[in-house]
Short mmCIF file of C-alpha atoms in Angstrom, two decimals:
data_model
loop_
_atom_site.label_atom_id
_atom_site.label_comp_id
_atom_site.label_asym_id
_atom_site.label_seq_id
_atom_site.Cartn_x
_atom_site.Cartn_y
_atom_site.Cartn_z
CA MET F 1 69.30 133.16 133.84
CA LYS F 2 65.94 132.45 135.45
CA SER F 3 63.20 135.03 135.23
CA PRO F 4 61.86 136.32 138.55
CA VAL F 5 58.57 135.06 139.94
CA VAL F 6 56.21 137.56 141.55
CA ILE F 7 54.67 136.26 144.78
CA LEU F 8 51.60 138.19 145.91
CA GLY F 9 50.89 137.86 149.62
CA ALA F 10 54.53 137.01 150.22
CA THR F 11 54.26 137.51 153.98
CA SER F 12 51.29 135.16 154.45
CA GLY F 13 51.81 131.59 155.64
CA ILE F 14 51.87 130.04 152.19
CA GLY F 15 53.45 133.15 150.66
CA ARG F 16 56.51 132.94 152.87
CA ALA F 17 56.80 129.25 152.14
CA ALA F 18 56.63 130.01 148.41
CA VAL F 19 59.44 132.54 148.79
CA GLN F 20 61.53 129.95 150.63
CA VAL F 21 60.95 127.28 147.97
CA ALA F 22 61.84 129.67 145.14
CA VAL F 23 64.92 131.00 146.90
CA HIS F 24 66.21 127.50 147.66
CA ALA F 25 65.78 126.66 143.96
CA GLY F 26 67.90 129.66 143.03
CA GLN F 27 65.02 131.55 141.43
CA PRO F 28 64.80 135.34 141.65
CA VAL F 29 61.76 136.49 143.63
CA ILE F 30 59.79 139.71 143.75
CA ALA F 31 57.90 139.54 147.04
CA VAL F 32 54.80 141.73 147.24
CA SER F 33 52.93 142.53 150.45
CA SER F 34 51.25 145.45 152.18
CA ASP F 35 53.06 144.54 155.43
CA ASP F 36 56.32 146.49 155.21
CA ALA F 37 57.69 145.19 158.51
CA ALA F 38 57.10 141.58 157.45
CA LEU F 39 58.75 142.27 154.09
CA GLN F 40 61.83 143.56 155.89
CA ALA F 41 61.87 140.42 158.02
CA LEU F 42 61.63 138.35 154.86
CA LEU F 43 64.70 140.11 153.44
CA GLU F 44 66.61 139.44 156.64
CA THR F 45 65.63 135.76 156.51
CA HIS F 46 67.12 135.39 153.01
CA PRO F 47 70.06 137.85 152.99
CA ASP F 48 71.93 136.20 150.11
CA ALA F 49 68.97 135.59 147.81
CA ASP F 50 67.97 137.46 144.68
CA LEU F 51 64.95 138.81 146.52
CA THR F 52 63.23 142.11 145.84
CA ALA F 53 60.66 143.35 148.35
CA MET F 54 57.86 145.51 146.99
CA SER F 55 55.13 147.14 149.04
CA GLY F 56 51.76 146.80 147.38
CA SER F 57 48.28 145.34 147.53
CA ILE F 58 45.55 144.06 145.23
CA ASP F 59 42.66 145.50 147.23
CA ASP F 60 41.38 147.64 144.36
CA GLU F 61 42.01 148.43 140.71
CA PHE F 62 44.10 151.53 141.45
CA SER F 63 46.44 149.61 143.77
CA CYS F 64 46.85 146.87 141.16
CA ALA F 65 47.57 149.40 138.42
CA MET F 66 50.25 151.00 140.62
CA LEU F 67 51.73 147.57 141.34
CA GLY F 68 51.86 146.75 137.64
CA SER F 69 53.57 150.07 136.93
CA ARG F 70 56.23 149.48 139.59
CA LEU F 71 56.91 146.00 138.27
CA ARG F 72 57.39 147.38 134.74
CA HIS F 73 59.84 149.97 136.05
CA LEU F 74 62.06 147.19 137.38
CA SER F 75 62.83 146.35 133.72
CA ARG F 76 62.95 142.64 134.56
CA PRO F 77 60.78 140.34 132.39
CA ILE F 78 58.49 138.40 134.70
CA GLY F 79 58.50 134.62 134.42
CA GLY F 80 55.45 133.92 136.53
CA VAL F 81 53.07 135.02 139.25
CA VAL F 82 51.93 133.13 142.35
CA VAL F 83 48.95 134.53 144.24
CA ALA F 84 49.13 133.33 147.84
CA ILE F 85 46.55 135.63 149.39
CA CYS F 86 43.79 134.16 151.48
CA GLY F 87 42.07 135.98 154.32
CA GLU F 88 40.72 134.51 157.54
CA PRO F 89 37.19 133.18 156.95
CA THR F 90 34.27 134.18 159.12
CA GLY F 91 31.75 131.59 160.21
CA GLY F 92 27.98 131.58 160.37
CA ARG F 93 25.10 130.29 158.31
CA VAL F 94 24.39 132.15 155.08
CA ILE F 95 20.64 131.95 155.66
CA ASP F 96 20.97 133.75 159.01
CA GLN F 97 22.94 136.76 157.76
CA SER F 98 22.30 139.74 155.54
CA SER F 99 23.18 139.83 151.87
CA ASP F 100 25.65 142.60 152.68
CA LYS F 101 27.99 140.05 154.22
CA LEU F 102 28.18 138.10 150.97
CA ARG F 103 28.75 141.33 149.09
CA ARG F 104 31.59 142.25 151.45
CA THR F 105 33.06 138.77 151.10
CA PHE F 106 33.14 139.17 147.33
CA GLN F 107 34.74 142.61 147.70
CA VAL F 108 37.47 141.24 149.97
CA GLU F 109 38.13 137.84 148.36
CA LEU F 110 36.83 137.69 144.78
CA LEU F 111 37.25 141.16 143.28
CA PRO F 112 40.92 141.52 144.32
CA GLN F 113 41.65 138.37 142.30
CA LEU F 114 40.08 140.02 139.25
CA HIS F 115 41.97 143.29 139.85
CA ALA F 116 45.29 141.45 140.12
CA ALA F 117 44.67 139.36 137.01
CA LYS F 118 43.74 142.40 134.92
CA ALA F 119 46.97 144.12 135.92
CA LEU F 120 49.45 141.23 135.88
CA ILE F 121 48.37 138.83 133.13
CA PRO F 122 49.06 141.49 130.45
CA LEU F 123 52.41 142.11 132.16
CA LEU F 124 53.26 138.43 131.82
CA ALA F 125 52.26 138.56 128.17
CA GLU F 126 54.59 141.50 127.58
CA SER F 127 57.57 139.46 128.79
CA GLY F 128 57.07 137.02 125.90
CA ARG F 129 58.16 134.05 128.00
CA ASN F 130 54.95 131.97 128.10
CA GLY F 131 54.64 132.82 131.76
CA SER F 132 52.26 131.19 134.22
CA TYR F 133 49.77 132.83 136.55
CA VAL F 134 48.91 130.55 139.49
CA VAL F 135 46.34 131.25 142.19
CA ILE F 136 46.48 129.05 145.30
CA GLY F 137 42.95 128.33 146.50
CA GLY F 138 41.69 127.11 149.84
CA PRO F 139 38.88 124.88 151.12
CA GLY F 140 35.35 125.36 149.86
CA SER F 141 35.77 125.94 146.13
CA GLU F 142 34.54 122.47 145.13
CA GLN F 143 32.47 121.27 148.09
CA PRO F 144 30.75 123.46 150.71
CA TRP F 145 32.85 124.12 153.78
CA SER F 146 30.56 123.43 156.70
CA GLY F 147 29.99 126.55 158.78
CA TYR F 148 31.76 128.81 156.29
CA GLY F 149 29.17 129.25 153.56
CA HIS F 150 30.25 132.74 152.50
CA ARG F 151 33.82 131.55 151.95
CA SER F 152 32.56 128.56 149.98
CA ILE F 153 30.51 130.76 147.65
CA SER F 154 33.38 133.18 147.15
CA ALA F 155 35.89 130.36 146.61
CA ALA F 156 33.62 128.74 144.01
CA ALA F 157 33.28 132.08 142.23
CA THR F 158 37.07 132.52 142.26
CA ARG F 159 37.45 129.05 140.77
CA MET F 160 35.11 129.97 137.90
CA LEU F 161 36.89 133.30 137.43
CA LEU F 162 40.20 131.48 136.95
CA ARG F 163 38.60 129.08 134.46
CA VAL F 164 37.41 132.05 132.43
CA LEU F 165 40.80 133.74 132.65
CA HIS F 166 42.47 130.49 131.62
CA ASP F 167 40.55 130.53 128.33
CA GLU F 168 41.01 134.25 127.73
CA ALA F 169 44.76 134.21 128.46
CA ARG F 170 45.50 131.60 125.81
CA SER F 171 45.57 134.26 123.10
CA LEU F 172 48.19 136.09 125.19
CA SER F 173 50.38 132.97 125.53
CA VAL F 174 49.94 133.00 129.30
CA ARG F 175 49.03 129.88 131.28
CA VAL F 176 46.50 130.47 134.07
CA HIS F 177 45.94 127.84 136.76
CA PHE F 178 43.87 127.60 139.91
CA LEU F 179 45.60 125.27 142.36
CA ALA F 180 42.65 123.82 144.26
CA VAL F 181 43.72 122.85 147.78
CA GLU F 182 40.63 121.49 149.52
CA LEU F 183 42.33 121.03 152.88
CA PRO F 184 43.76 123.66 155.25
CA ALA F 185 47.49 124.27 155.00
CA GLN F 186 49.78 123.15 157.78
CA THR F 187 52.09 125.92 159.00
CA ASP F 188 54.40 126.22 161.97
CA GLU F 189 51.86 128.47 163.65
CA ASN F 190 48.97 126.00 163.51
CA ILE F 191 51.04 122.83 163.83
CA GLN F 192 49.75 122.11 167.34
CA ARG F 193 46.11 122.00 166.23
CA SER F 194 46.55 120.80 162.64
CA CYS F 195 45.70 117.33 161.38
CA SER F 196 48.40 114.99 160.10
CA HIS F 197 46.83 114.79 156.63
CA TRP F 198 46.83 118.55 156.05
CA PRO F 199 49.43 119.43 153.38
CA SER F 200 52.29 121.67 154.42
CA ALA F 201 52.69 125.17 153.06
CA ILE F 202 56.04 124.08 151.64
CA ALA F 203 54.51 121.19 149.67
CA ILE F 204 51.73 123.41 148.32
CA SER F 205 54.28 126.03 147.30
CA GLU F 206 56.40 123.43 145.52
CA ARG F 207 53.38 122.42 143.47
CA ALA F 208 52.52 126.05 142.66
CA LEU F 209 56.06 126.87 141.57
CA GLY F 210 56.16 123.63 139.59
CA LEU F 211 53.24 124.99 137.60
CA VAL F 212 54.96 128.33 137.14
CA ASN F 213 58.20 126.79 135.92
CA GLN F 214 56.52 123.88 134.10
CA THR F 215 58.45 121.35 136.14
CA ASP F 216 55.28 119.85 137.62
CA VAL F 217 55.37 116.14 136.87
CA TYR F 218 51.71 116.10 135.86
CA LYS F 219 52.20 118.93 133.31
CA PRO F 220 48.56 119.97 133.47
CA THR F 221 46.99 122.10 130.78
CA GLU F 222 43.59 122.55 132.42
CA ALA F 223 42.55 125.62 134.36
CA VAL F 224 41.86 123.86 137.68
CA VAL F 225 44.68 121.74 139.07
CA ARG F 226 43.59 119.67 142.06
CA TYR F 227 46.10 119.32 144.81
CA PRO F 228 46.20 115.66 146.03
CA LYS F 229 43.58 115.11 148.73
CA LEU F 230 44.24 111.55 149.83
CA ALA F 231 47.15 110.62 152.06
CA SER F 232 48.14 107.91 149.56
CA GLN F 233 48.64 110.63 146.93
CA MET F 234 50.96 112.73 149.08
CA ASP F 235 54.64 112.22 149.69
CA ARG F 236 56.15 112.62 153.11
CA ARG F 237 56.98 116.31 152.59
CA ASP F 238 53.26 117.10 152.40
CA ARG F 239 52.85 116.28 156.06
CA THR F 240 56.15 117.62 157.43
CA PRO F 241 55.89 120.52 159.92
CA ILE F 242 57.63 123.68 158.71
CA LYS F 243 59.86 124.19 161.71
CA GLU F 244 62.42 126.23 159.79
CA LEU F 245 59.99 129.00 158.83
CA PRO F 246 59.53 132.06 161.05
CA SER F 247 56.11 132.65 162.55
CA LEU F 248 53.52 132.56 159.80
CA HIS F 249 50.01 133.94 159.72
CA SER F 250 47.51 131.13 159.96
CA THR F 251 45.76 130.06 156.77
CA ASN F 252 42.31 128.58 156.46
CA HIS F 253 41.31 126.38 159.37
CA MET F 254 38.86 123.55 158.98
CA PRO F 255 37.74 121.61 162.04
CA SER F 256 38.99 118.05 161.75
CA ASP F 257 35.47 116.68 162.33
CA HIS F 258 34.34 118.20 159.02
CA SER F 259 37.45 117.55 156.91
CA PRO F 260 37.11 115.53 153.69
CA MET F 261 39.88 113.20 154.85
CA ALA F 262 37.99 112.35 158.03
CA ALA F 263 34.98 111.33 155.94
CA VAL F 264 37.19 109.18 153.68
CA ASP F 265 38.85 107.50 156.65
CA ASP F 266 35.49 106.76 158.29
CA THR F 267 34.04 105.32 155.09
CA TRP F 268 37.07 103.09 154.49
CA ALA F 269 36.98 101.85 158.07
CA LYS F 270 33.38 100.71 157.53
CA LEU F 271 33.93 99.19 154.10
CA LYS F 272 37.18 97.31 154.76
CA PRO F 273 35.62 94.51 156.90
CA LEU F 274 32.85 94.02 154.33
CA LEU F 275 35.33 93.81 151.47
CA SER F 276 37.45 91.29 153.39
CA LEU F 277 34.38 89.16 154.09
CA SER F 278 33.36 89.27 150.43
CA THR F 279 36.86 88.16 149.38
CA LYS F 280 36.79 85.19 151.75
CA LYS F 281 33.38 84.05 150.52
CA GLY F 282 34.48 84.26 146.89
CA SER F 283 37.74 82.38 147.38
CA THR F 284 38.09 78.69 146.48
CA PRO F 285 39.35 76.11 149.04
#
């Protein structure tokens, strides 16, 4: 029998997709969210699934400790954790704003990741099942996200936090991964304004759950797992609209003018004629 996977932020855009992917694979799910109404809707969407809804948050250490306690009381060894929590970024130049904004960004985005890890990684270790702890990241952790400097700094800090936790969790026989997704996720809510090369929430969730269940074809052992960025590295599911999902909260939004894929496409368009010309000159009659 499969062990349940805990999905934090289960009512977010990617969180609900992760629940759907796990349920369709026949895996038990413990869905955690602070939105009780959305949790109830999630239960109604999957009436026949082994799905447990649990109200909770990772906003502070006390909330995480309470969540860990409730999970222990279920008496079900946990097989893995997927963290699918990502707030809406605020724009503006870092240099124009007070240091308090960066402090608040850390309090909202970085510290909850630490609180959750401190509560749930030991819980995974207690199950004795070599469980995986996977955090799904958004744009900005590797390269600055233009216009969203505070999010970029916080995302980079979260990336380093997961690298540290990856090393520390080895002694507990827990695998920790940061799934770095450097493009916005495509959901049914943002499908009208999304770009065709944005990966779908379903495809991202499949990769995250592949890491949890060790069915990922790449079988990575490193802390940071890069989600494919180039269209040539994605299969068709990555760009399929999620019409079957109920309304999802929008995830990170990156203007298409500043997306990494747009830069790649522009560069290739300029280089291709030059490469073709070089090939013709070097060919023999």
